[in-house]
Each structure stands twice: as structure tokens, then as C-alpha cells.
Amino acid sequence: MSIVPTTSQNQQGQLELTERYQQVMMNTFGAPKRVFVRGEGVHVWDADGMKYLDLLSGLAVNALGHAHPAVLSAITSQLSTLGHVSNFFATPAQIALAEKLVAVATLNDPETPAKVFFTNSGTEANEAAFKATRLTGRTRIVAMEGAFHGRTMGALAITANPKYREPFEPLPGEVVFVPYGDVEALRRAVDETVAAVVVEPLQGENGVVPAPEGYLAEARRITSEAGALLWVDEVQTGMGRCGDWLASTPSGITADLVTMAKGLGNGFPIGACIATGAAAELFTPGSHGTTFGGNPVAAIAGLAVFGVMERDDLLGNARRMGEHLARAVEALDHPAVDHVRGQGLLRGIVLTDERAAATSEALLEAGFITNAPRPDVLRIAPPLVVTAEQLDKFVAALPAALDRAAR
């Protein structure tokens, strides 16, 4: 029996494909909302041929949009040359991408040394960082209420949501949660027993909540005074999503640990844990490992993303389009819209009631992909190549979706 889908199988409608999905896939995500078969730029098409404006980018992954020619060319060329060699060996792409990431992590202090451990995902990057903190000789971690760092056991231990945590307790580590953005609570929690403080510059899964002004700088000062590591999770916020290579860069800090993934490979699985200063020497041969992390195909994908973002000023476009979106949504003056928060092209449309999930469903029916990380928040994270005209189409459709959700 062939396991390669034929053309006719690819053209089957939503209902039959969804039924087949539910027969063979573990029920970790529920029934799929749609079955997509093709993507190009900021658009995707489902199995029935309907076109959608992708305002979620596969959860902030497709920074350059779908099927970007530069990434496709780089991956194809690399696969035809060298696909995998294991980490007993190195490749030029791996080294070059690590150099890019080191430069990004030390933008505020370029003289600081830094080193990279490559992974296949954001949660794996956070697992690597978690292990690195243990090599300080301390075991306590301070994390934030509202935080999300992944679903593996270590990453889950520093994720705050009880719904995710409780079925798998006891979780590893000695983790203390403090209110996000509360400097005094952080100061009280951090002492000489703390290995690291882990923080997101914006809490995406908590409804796109930015850290208060000056909070990251205070976290840097507090951890330095206690001899603890500052670990910044940039899995969702990094790679230009918020208008800078790292959302933490404008705060002026250099973190000891930075974790990245999502937009780094534009859909090709890759993540990275970057350690700076003394933390860069915590891992030694045999202390951590990965089979696929940093393979030449993933690395060349990351290099291609960097190249396009630099060439096309996508950091600038993220800032400009993010502000355009926020102004346009707030100018609607719709009674269900309270305000828009976030940075760059990671935005949360905060509603006055809990209709976000229903609104997201109504938008999907109208051809717009969004999601509702909180009952009163719509998350918007389109490809960084999105245009004002495309965003305006979404804004024009939003009032009807909000009204339909209310009904």
C-alpha cells in the first residue's frame, strides 16, 4: 500500500480528510479547523479551494510567508549537496548561522563572547537552557505567572498554566512563580539560591502582554546582584517579530541565556539556545546533545531567513505594519474593542468581553486566520512581509466578525 498521497487524495474535501485525521492522529489538538493543501506568501488554501489571509503565520513561524523562494532555493540546494552529518562533525551553514545568532544576542554588548546550541524547536531550546542552569550549582528557577515555555517536562515546569501542568505533576525543578512585571516581587524572590530567572519580553500565550517599561533592565540588575542567570525566552518574540531581532534588545540588556525558534527557519524546524559570557562555558562535551539540531538543511534555512530579512528591511516593516494595524483597529471605534497591545507584528486585540474564540471562528469563515490565546484577546501575528492593504482587508472584516460572535 502506498503511503504517498496521490493528486486525487490531495484534492479530497475537508470532511473526509478530517475524518481520516481523527482515525490516525492522537487527540492532542482536537479536530482540525481546516485542512490546508497549499500556501503562497501571506495566503493559504484549504482542501475545498477556499483562500485565507494567514494572520497567524503558523503561530508566529512563517516570518517570510509561505513557500518563500529564497528559503526553498536554499533548502533544495543544501539537500542536494549535504543533508545530515550528525554533530560529531560541523558544516559551514551551521557555523555561519551560529555567528549570526551570537551577533544578535550580544547587540547591546558586542564584546561579550557567546555560543550556540542548536535544537529542533523552541521547547527543546528551553530544555537546553534549563539544563544549563543546573550547571551553576544552583537548582531554583524563578518564572513568571502567565508564562508559556513549552510542553516537554522541563519546559512545562516553568510554564504557569495549571491546565497544562497539573496532569503531569510532579514536574522537575524547584520553580517559583512571581507576578509578571512586578519588580518588587522579583526582587524578593531572587537570592543566592536562585540559578536563573526566566522571562518573556511579551507573553504571547497569555494574550500578548508586554513587559512593563524598565522591567527587563531591572531583572538584569537583580539577577546580576544575586549571581543568578537571566534567561530570556524569545521563541515567539525573536527574529524580527516585534520589530527588532530580539524583543529584549531595546531594553539595553544582554541576557545570559536566550532561546529562539519559530521564525528562525520559516517553517523548517530549528531552535537555538544562545549563552553569553560565563554561561557560554557551562556546557562541556557530553553534557547535552541532539541528533538533528543544527543539521545543514535547518541551518541553511535560518541563514536564508536572515538574508531576506536584512535585504528587505523586514524589521522596519514589522514596526510600520504593527503600528498601522493597531491604529486601524482602534479607529474602528467598535464597542467590543478595548485596545490593541503588543509590539511589531505580534499584537493582541483586547476585547471588552469574552467573545475572542467566537470572533476567531467567524473570521476563519470569512477567510482570515487568527486565534484567541485568552477569552478576551485575539492574537494577530502575520508574516513580516504583510502589506497595509492586506491588513486593511482584515480590519474591514473585523466588525462583522465581532457582531456575529456576539449573536
PDB file of N, CA and C in Angstrom, residues 305-388:
ATOM      1  N   VAL A 305      16.607  32.984   5.917  1.00  0.00           N
ATOM      2  CA  VAL A 305      15.679  33.903   6.577  1.00  0.00           C
ATOM      3  C   VAL A 305      16.405  35.192   6.972  1.00  0.00           C
ATOM      4  N   PHE A 306      17.565  35.064   7.583  1.00  0.00           N
ATOM      5  CA  PHE A 306      18.349  36.246   7.931  1.00  0.00           C
ATOM      6  C   PHE A 306      18.607  37.102   6.692  1.00  0.00           C
ATOM      7  N   GLY A 307      19.010  36.457   5.599  1.00  0.00           N
ATOM      8  CA  GLY A 307      19.351  37.196   4.390  1.00  0.00           C
ATOM      9  C   GLY A 307      18.197  37.995   3.838  1.00  0.00           C
ATOM     10  N   VAL A 308      17.016  37.382   3.773  1.00  0.00           N
ATOM     11  CA  VAL A 308      15.842  38.086   3.250  1.00  0.00           C
ATOM     12  C   VAL A 308      15.426  39.209   4.181  1.00  0.00           C
ATOM     13  N   MET A 309      15.455  38.958   5.481  1.00  0.00           N
ATOM     14  CA  MET A 309      15.045  39.993   6.435  1.00  0.00           C
ATOM     15  C   MET A 309      15.960  41.208   6.373  1.00  0.00           C
ATOM     16  N   GLU A 310      17.256  40.961   6.214  1.00  0.00           N
ATOM     17  CA  GLU A 310      18.203  42.076   6.098  1.00  0.00           C
ATOM     18  C   GLU A 310      18.014  42.818   4.778  1.00  0.00           C
ATOM     19  N   ARG A 311      17.855  42.079   3.704  1.00  0.00           N
ATOM     20  CA  ARG A 311      17.722  42.684   2.373  1.00  0.00           C
ATOM     21  C   ARG A 311      16.463  43.524   2.244  1.00  0.00           C
ATOM     22  N   ASP A 312      15.366  43.029   2.779  1.00  0.00           N
ATOM     23  CA  ASP A 312      14.062  43.667   2.565  1.00  0.00           C
ATOM     24  C   ASP A 312      13.598  44.526   3.736  1.00  0.00           C
ATOM     25  N   ASP A 313      14.462  44.761   4.717  1.00  0.00           N
ATOM     26  CA  ASP A 313      14.133  45.584   5.886  1.00  0.00           C
ATOM     27  C   ASP A 313      12.830  45.126   6.540  1.00  0.00           C
ATOM     28  N   LEU A 314      12.745  43.837   6.828  1.00  0.00           N
ATOM     29  CA  LEU A 314      11.518  43.318   7.433  1.00  0.00           C
ATOM     30  C   LEU A 314      11.377  43.705   8.898  1.00  0.00           C
ATOM     31  N   LEU A 315      12.478  44.069   9.561  1.00  0.00           N
ATOM     32  CA  LEU A 315      12.335  44.616  10.909  1.00  0.00           C
ATOM     33  C   LEU A 315      11.558  45.927  10.846  1.00  0.00           C
ATOM     34  N   GLY A 316      11.921  46.768   9.906  1.00  0.00           N
ATOM     35  CA  GLY A 316      11.205  48.031   9.733  1.00  0.00           C
ATOM     36  C   GLY A 316       9.767  47.811   9.331  1.00  0.00           C
ATOM     37  N   ASN A 317       9.532  46.846   8.449  1.00  0.00           N
ATOM     38  CA  ASN A 317       8.160  46.577   8.024  1.00  0.00           C
ATOM     39  C   ASN A 317       7.314  46.065   9.188  1.00  0.00           C
ATOM     40  N   ALA A 318       7.923  45.254  10.056  1.00  0.00           N
ATOM     41  CA  ALA A 318       7.186  44.769  11.228  1.00  0.00           C
ATOM     42  C   ALA A 318       6.756  45.924  12.116  1.00  0.00           C
ATOM     43  N   ARG A 319       7.652  46.885  12.311  1.00  0.00           N
ATOM     44  CA  ARG A 319       7.289  48.043  13.138  1.00  0.00           C
ATOM     45  C   ARG A 319       6.193  48.872  12.469  1.00  0.00           C
ATOM     46  N   ARG A 320       6.374  49.174  11.175  1.00  0.00           N
ATOM     47  CA  ARG A 320       5.415  50.033  10.477  1.00  0.00           C
ATOM     48  C   ARG A 320       4.050  49.374  10.372  1.00  0.00           C
ATOM     49  N   MET A 321       4.016  48.100   9.989  1.00  0.00           N
ATOM     50  CA  MET A 321       2.733  47.421   9.809  1.00  0.00           C
ATOM     51  C   MET A 321       2.054  47.143  11.153  1.00  0.00           C
ATOM     52  N   GLY A 322       2.853  46.911  12.200  1.00  0.00           N
ATOM     53  CA  GLY A 322       2.255  46.724  13.513  1.00  0.00           C
ATOM     54  C   GLY A 322       1.542  47.975  13.996  1.00  0.00           C
ATOM     55  N   GLU A 323       2.181  49.129  13.802  1.00  0.00           N
ATOM     56  CA  GLU A 323       1.542  50.390  14.181  1.00  0.00           C
ATOM     57  C   GLU A 323       0.327  50.678  13.304  1.00  0.00           C
ATOM     58  N   HIS A 324       0.434  50.379  12.020  1.00  0.00           N
ATOM     59  CA  HIS A 324      -0.698  50.578  11.110  1.00  0.00           C
ATOM     60  C   HIS A 324      -1.892  49.743  11.560  1.00  0.00           C
ATOM     61  N   LEU A 325      -1.644  48.490  11.893  1.00  0.00           N
ATOM     62  CA  LEU A 325      -2.727  47.612  12.336  1.00  0.00           C
ATOM     63  C   LEU A 325      -3.372  48.128  13.615  1.00  0.00           C
ATOM     64  N   ALA A 326      -2.549  48.497  14.589  1.00  0.00           N
ATOM     65  CA  ALA A 326      -3.094  48.969  15.866  1.00  0.00           C
ATOM     66  C   ALA A 326      -3.945  50.213  15.678  1.00  0.00           C
ATOM     67  N   ARG A 327      -3.446  51.167  14.889  1.00  0.00           N
ATOM     68  CA  ARG A 327      -4.219  52.394  14.658  1.00  0.00           C
ATOM     69  C   ARG A 327      -5.525  52.103  13.931  1.00  0.00           C
ATOM     70  N   ALA A 328      -5.469  51.220  12.939  1.00  0.00           N
ATOM     71  CA  ALA A 328      -6.670  50.934  12.147  1.00  0.00           C
ATOM     72  C   ALA A 328      -7.735  50.235  12.974  1.00  0.00           C
ATOM     73  N   VAL A 329      -7.327  49.295  13.807  1.00  0.00           N
ATOM     74  CA  VAL A 329      -8.312  48.574  14.637  1.00  0.00           C
ATOM     75  C   VAL A 329      -8.930  49.517  15.658  1.00  0.00           C
ATOM     76  N   GLU A 330      -8.108  50.333  16.314  1.00  0.00           N
ATOM     77  CA  GLU A 330      -8.647  51.245  17.324  1.00  0.00           C
ATOM     78  C   GLU A 330      -9.508  52.335  16.686  1.00  0.00           C
ATOM     79  N   ALA A 331      -9.206  52.696  15.425  1.00  0.00           N
ATOM     80  CA  ALA A 331     -10.009  53.706  14.726  1.00  0.00           C
ATOM     81  C   ALA A 331     -11.399  53.193  14.372  1.00  0.00           C
ATOM     82  N   LEU A 332     -11.605  51.874  14.411  1.00  0.00           N
ATOM     83  CA  LEU A 332     -12.944  51.334  14.152  1.00  0.00           C
ATOM     84  C   LEU A 332     -13.950  51.844  15.176  1.00  0.00           C
ATOM     85  N   ASP A 333     -13.447  52.096  16.394  1.00  0.00           N
ATOM     86  CA  ASP A 333     -14.313  52.566  17.485  1.00  0.00           C
ATOM     87  C   ASP A 333     -15.486  51.613  17.699  1.00  0.00           C
ATOM     88  N   HIS A 334     -15.182  50.300  17.593  1.00  0.00           N
ATOM     89  CA  HIS A 334     -16.224  49.295  17.812  1.00  0.00           C
ATOM     90  C   HIS A 334     -16.391  49.064  19.309  1.00  0.00           C
ATOM     91  N   PRO A 335     -17.614  48.943  19.807  1.00  0.00           N
ATOM     92  CA  PRO A 335     -17.812  48.795  21.254  1.00  0.00           C
ATOM     93  C   PRO A 335     -17.175  47.544  21.845  1.00  0.00           C
ATOM     94  N   ALA A 336     -16.894  46.537  21.022  1.00  0.00           N
ATOM     95  CA  ALA A 336     -16.288  45.312  21.548  1.00  0.00           C
ATOM     96  C   ALA A 336     -14.776  45.401  21.648  1.00  0.00           C
ATOM     97  N   VAL A 337     -14.164  46.423  21.031  1.00  0.00           N
ATOM     98  CA  VAL A 337     -12.706  46.560  21.044  1.00  0.00           C
ATOM     99  C   VAL A 337     -12.288  47.530  22.135  1.00  0.00           C
ATOM    100  N   ASP A 338     -11.499  47.046  23.073  1.00  0.00           N
ATOM    101  CA  ASP A 338     -10.993  47.906  24.132  1.00  0.00           C
ATOM    102  C   ASP A 338      -9.720  48.627  23.677  1.00  0.00           C
ATOM    103  N   HIS A 339      -8.685  47.865  23.306  1.00  0.00           N
ATOM    104  CA  HIS A 339      -7.449  48.455  22.814  1.00  0.00           C
ATOM    105  C   HIS A 339      -6.618  47.382  22.132  1.00  0.00           C
ATOM    106  N   VAL A 340      -5.519  47.794  21.540  1.00  0.00           N
ATOM    107  CA  VAL A 340      -4.576  46.876  20.901  1.00  0.00           C
ATOM    108  C   VAL A 340      -3.235  47.015  21.614  1.00  0.00           C
ATOM    109  N   ARG A 341      -2.633  45.884  21.981  1.00  0.00           N
ATOM    110  CA  ARG A 341      -1.340  45.919  22.660  1.00  0.00           C
ATOM    111  C   ARG A 341      -0.343  45.015  21.924  1.00  0.00           C
ATOM    112  N   GLY A 342       0.912  45.136  22.315  1.00  0.00           N
ATOM    113  CA  GLY A 342       1.957  44.341  21.696  1.00  0.00           C
ATOM    114  C   GLY A 342       2.987  45.207  21.019  1.00  0.00           C
ATOM    115  N   GLN A 343       3.875  44.566  20.286  1.00  0.00           N
ATOM    116  CA  GLN A 343       4.947  45.261  19.572  1.00  0.00           C
ATOM    117  C   GLN A 343       5.105  44.648  18.191  1.00  0.00           C
ATOM    118  N   GLY A 344       5.499  45.490  17.230  1.00  0.00           N
ATOM    119  CA  GLY A 344       5.731  44.987  15.886  1.00  0.00           C
ATOM    120  C   GLY A 344       4.521  44.251  15.367  1.00  0.00           C
ATOM    121  N   LEU A 345       4.747  43.078  14.811  1.00  0.00           N
ATOM    122  CA  LEU A 345       3.646  42.277  14.276  1.00  0.00           C
ATOM    123  C   LEU A 345       3.286  41.106  15.186  1.00  0.00           C
ATOM    124  N   LEU A 346       3.408  41.314  16.492  1.00  0.00           N
ATOM    125  CA  LEU A 346       2.803  40.444  17.492  1.00  0.00           C
ATOM    126  C   LEU A 346       1.850  41.320  18.290  1.00  0.00           C
ATOM    127  N   ARG A 347       0.562  41.219  17.960  1.00  0.00           N
ATOM    128  CA  ARG A 347      -0.429  42.129  18.535  1.00  0.00           C
ATOM    129  C   ARG A 347      -1.596  41.359  19.141  1.00  0.00           C
ATOM    130  N   GLY A 348      -2.106  41.912  20.227  1.00  0.00           N
ATOM    131  CA  GLY A 348      -3.301  41.386  20.857  1.00  0.00           C
ATOM    132  C   GLY A 348      -4.415  42.415  20.781  1.00  0.00           C
ATOM    133  N   ILE A 349      -5.524  42.052  20.173  1.00  0.00           N
ATOM    134  CA  ILE A 349      -6.707  42.924  20.144  1.00  0.00           C
ATOM    135  C   ILE A 349      -7.532  42.561  21.372  1.00  0.00           C
ATOM    136  N   VAL A 350      -7.519  43.448  22.350  1.00  0.00           N
ATOM    137  CA  VAL A 350      -8.178  43.188  23.624  1.00  0.00           C
ATOM    138  C   VAL A 350      -9.638  43.613  23.521  1.00  0.00           C
ATOM    139  N   LEU A 351     -10.530  42.688  23.809  1.00  0.00           N
ATOM    140  CA  LEU A 351     -11.965  42.926  23.687  1.00  0.00           C
ATOM    141  C   LEU A 351     -12.578  43.277  25.043  1.00  0.00           C
ATOM    142  N   THR A 352     -13.763  43.796  25.001  1.00  0.00           N
ATOM    143  CA  THR A 352     -14.451  44.203  26.219  1.00  0.00           C
ATOM    144  C   THR A 352     -15.230  43.059  26.859  1.00  0.00           C
ATOM    145  N   ASP A 353     -15.308  41.920  26.174  1.00  0.00           N
ATOM    146  CA  ASP A 353     -15.947  40.742  26.740  1.00  0.00           C
ATOM    147  C   ASP A 353     -15.251  39.501  26.197  1.00  0.00           C
ATOM    148  N   GLU A 354     -15.764  38.333  26.540  1.00  0.00           N
ATOM    149  CA  GLU A 354     -15.072  37.079  26.220  1.00  0.00           C
ATOM    150  C   GLU A 354     -15.618  36.443  24.937  1.00  0.00           C
ATOM    151  N   ARG A 355     -15.542  37.190  23.836  1.00  0.00           N
ATOM    152  CA  ARG A 355     -16.009  36.663  22.559  1.00  0.00           C
ATOM    153  C   ARG A 355     -14.858  36.372  21.592  1.00  0.00           C
ATOM    154  N   ALA A 356     -13.628  36.305  22.088  1.00  0.00           N
ATOM    155  CA  ALA A 356     -12.479  36.180  21.187  1.00  0.00           C
ATOM    156  C   ALA A 356     -12.515  34.881  20.391  1.00  0.00           C
ATOM    157  N   ALA A 357     -12.815  33.756  21.043  1.00  0.00           N
ATOM    158  CA  ALA A 357     -12.823  32.480  20.330  1.00  0.00           C
ATOM    159  C   ALA A 357     -13.895  32.468  19.244  1.00  0.00           C
ATOM    160  N   ALA A 358     -15.079  32.962  19.569  1.00  0.00           N
ATOM    161  CA  ALA A 358     -16.155  33.004  18.582  1.00  0.00           C
ATOM    162  C   ALA A 358     -15.823  33.965  17.449  1.00  0.00           C
ATOM    163  N   THR A 359     -15.144  35.054  17.776  1.00  0.00           N
ATOM    164  CA  THR A 359     -14.740  36.006  16.741  1.00  0.00           C
ATOM    165  C   THR A 359     -13.710  35.381  15.810  1.00  0.00           C
ATOM    166  N   SER A 360     -12.764  34.638  16.381  1.00  0.00           N
ATOM    167  CA  SER A 360     -11.762  33.967  15.571  1.00  0.00           C
ATOM    168  C   SER A 360     -12.411  32.964  14.623  1.00  0.00           C
ATOM    169  N   GLU A 361     -13.443  32.256  15.104  1.00  0.00           N
ATOM    170  CA  GLU A 361     -14.165  31.308  14.243  1.00  0.00           C
ATOM    171  C   GLU A 361     -14.886  32.042  13.120  1.00  0.00           C
ATOM    172  N   ALA A 362     -15.505  33.169  13.450  1.00  0.00           N
ATOM    173  CA  ALA A 362     -16.212  33.944  12.426  1.00  0.00           C
ATOM    174  C   ALA A 362     -15.227  34.492  11.388  1.00  0.00           C
ATOM    175  N   LEU A 363     -14.055  34.912  11.840  1.00  0.00           N
ATOM    176  CA  LEU A 363     -13.035  35.391  10.910  1.00  0.00           C
ATOM    177  C   LEU A 363     -12.545  34.266  10.003  1.00  0.00           C
ATOM    178  N   LEU A 364     -12.417  33.064  10.556  1.00  0.00           N
ATOM    179  CA  LEU A 364     -11.990  31.925   9.742  1.00  0.00           C
ATOM    180  C   LEU A 364     -13.000  31.647   8.641  1.00  0.00           C
ATOM    181  N   GLU A 365     -14.268  31.709   8.980  1.00  0.00           N
ATOM    182  CA  GLU A 365     -15.306  31.515   7.973  1.00  0.00           C
ATOM    183  C   GLU A 365     -15.217  32.575   6.872  1.00  0.00           C
ATOM    184  N   ALA A 366     -14.748  33.756   7.239  1.00  0.00           N
ATOM    185  CA  ALA A 366     -14.632  34.851   6.276  1.00  0.00           C
ATOM    186  C   ALA A 366     -13.298  34.853   5.540  1.00  0.00           C
ATOM    187  N   GLY A 367     -12.397  33.908   5.888  1.00  0.00           N
ATOM    188  CA  GLY A 367     -11.139  33.804   5.169  1.00  0.00           C
ATOM    189  C   GLY A 367      -9.955  34.469   5.840  1.00  0.00           C
ATOM    190  N   PHE A 368      -9.975  34.593   7.183  1.00  0.00           N
ATOM    191  CA  PHE A 368      -8.872  35.213   7.923  1.00  0.00           C
ATOM    192  C   PHE A 368      -8.470  34.295   9.076  1.00  0.00           C
ATOM    193  N   ILE A 369      -7.184  33.979   9.179  1.00  0.00           N
ATOM    194  CA  ILE A 369      -6.685  33.078  10.219  1.00  0.00           C
ATOM    195  C   ILE A 369      -6.130  33.899  11.372  1.00  0.00           C
ATOM    196  N   THR A 370      -6.738  33.743  12.548  1.00  0.00           N
ATOM    197  CA  THR A 370      -6.281  34.367  13.794  1.00  0.00           C
ATOM    198  C   THR A 370      -6.415  33.309  14.887  1.00  0.00           C
ATOM    199  N   ASN A 371      -6.138  33.673  16.134  1.00  0.00           N
ATOM    200  CA  ASN A 371      -6.509  32.772  17.222  1.00  0.00           C
ATOM    201  C   ASN A 371      -6.769  33.571  18.480  1.00  0.00           C
ATOM    202  N   ALA A 372      -7.288  32.880  19.486  1.00  0.00           N
ATOM    203  CA  ALA A 372      -7.683  33.529  20.734  1.00  0.00           C
ATOM    204  C   ALA A 372      -6.916  32.889  21.886  1.00  0.00           C
ATOM    205  N   PRO A 373      -5.744  33.432  22.262  1.00  0.00           N
ATOM    206  CA  PRO A 373      -4.984  32.841  23.363  1.00  0.00           C
ATOM    207  C   PRO A 373      -5.646  33.059  24.723  1.00  0.00           C
ATOM    208  N   ARG A 374      -6.495  34.077  24.823  1.00  0.00           N
ATOM    209  CA  ARG A 374      -7.281  34.338  26.030  1.00  0.00           C
ATOM    210  C   ARG A 374      -8.725  34.584  25.611  1.00  0.00           C
ATOM    211  N   PRO A 375      -9.681  34.399  26.507  1.00  0.00           N
ATOM    212  CA  PRO A 375     -11.086  34.564  26.125  1.00  0.00           C
ATOM    213  C   PRO A 375     -11.434  35.950  25.596  1.00  0.00           C
ATOM    214  N   ASP A 376     -10.640  36.964  25.981  1.00  0.00           N
ATOM    215  CA  ASP A 376     -10.943  38.328  25.556  1.00  0.00           C
ATOM    216  C   ASP A 376      -9.850  38.925  24.669  1.00  0.00           C
ATOM    217  N   VAL A 377      -9.000  38.074  24.072  1.00  0.00           N
ATOM    218  CA  VAL A 377      -7.892  38.581  23.251  1.00  0.00           C
ATOM    219  C   VAL A 377      -7.785  37.807  21.945  1.00  0.00           C
ATOM    220  N   LEU A 378      -7.744  38.552  20.840  1.00  0.00           N
ATOM    221  CA  LEU A 378      -7.405  37.988  19.539  1.00  0.00           C
ATOM    222  C   LEU A 378      -5.921  38.226  19.293  1.00  0.00           C
ATOM    223  N   ARG A 379      -5.192  37.165  18.902  1.00  0.00           N
ATOM    224  CA  ARG A 379      -3.774  37.318  18.585  1.00  0.00           C
ATOM    225  C   ARG A 379      -3.592  37.445  17.074  1.00  0.00           C
ATOM    226  N   ILE A 380      -2.819  38.458  16.683  1.00  0.00           N
ATOM    227  CA  ILE A 380      -2.500  38.710  15.281  1.00  0.00           C
ATOM    228  C   ILE A 380      -0.986  38.647  15.126  1.00  0.00           C
ATOM    229  N   ALA A 381      -0.497  37.708  14.305  1.00  0.00           N
ATOM    230  CA  ALA A 381       0.943  37.553  14.092  1.00  0.00           C
ATOM    231  C   ALA A 381       1.188  37.148  12.638  1.00  0.00           C
ATOM    232  N   PRO A 382       0.955  38.057  11.698  1.00  0.00           N
ATOM    233  CA  PRO A 382       1.072  37.714  10.284  1.00  0.00           C
ATOM    234  C   PRO A 382       2.526  37.605   9.845  1.00  0.00           C
ATOM    235  N   PRO A 383       2.780  37.075   8.658  1.00  0.00           N
ATOM    236  CA  PRO A 383       4.131  37.123   8.117  1.00  0.00           C
ATOM    237  C   PRO A 383       4.655  38.553   8.094  1.00  0.00           C
ATOM    238  N   LEU A 384       5.936  38.707   8.272  1.00  0.00           N
ATOM    239  CA  LEU A 384       6.529  40.045   8.332  1.00  0.00           C
ATOM    240  C   LEU A 384       6.527  40.742   6.973  1.00  0.00           C
ATOM    241  N   VAL A 385       6.138  40.029   5.931  1.00  0.00           N
ATOM    242  CA  VAL A 385       6.035  40.611   4.589  1.00  0.00           C
ATOM    243  C   VAL A 385       4.644  41.178   4.318  1.00  0.00           C
ATOM    244  N   VAL A 386       3.747  41.128   5.294  1.00  0.00           N
ATOM    245  CA  VAL A 386       2.374  41.584   5.081  1.00  0.00           C
ATOM    246  C   VAL A 386       2.343  43.069   4.715  1.00  0.00           C
ATOM    247  N   THR A 387       1.336  43.452   3.926  1.00  0.00           N
ATOM    248  CA  THR A 387       1.207  44.839   3.486  1.00  0.00           C
ATOM    249  C   THR A 387       0.048  45.525   4.209  1.00  0.00           C
ATOM    250  N   ALA A 388       0.037  46.856   4.127  1.00  0.00           N
ATOM    251  CA  ALA A 388      -1.054  47.629   4.715  1.00  0.00           C
ATOM    252  C   ALA A 388      -2.380  47.277   4.050  1.00  0.00           C
TER     253      ALA A 388
END
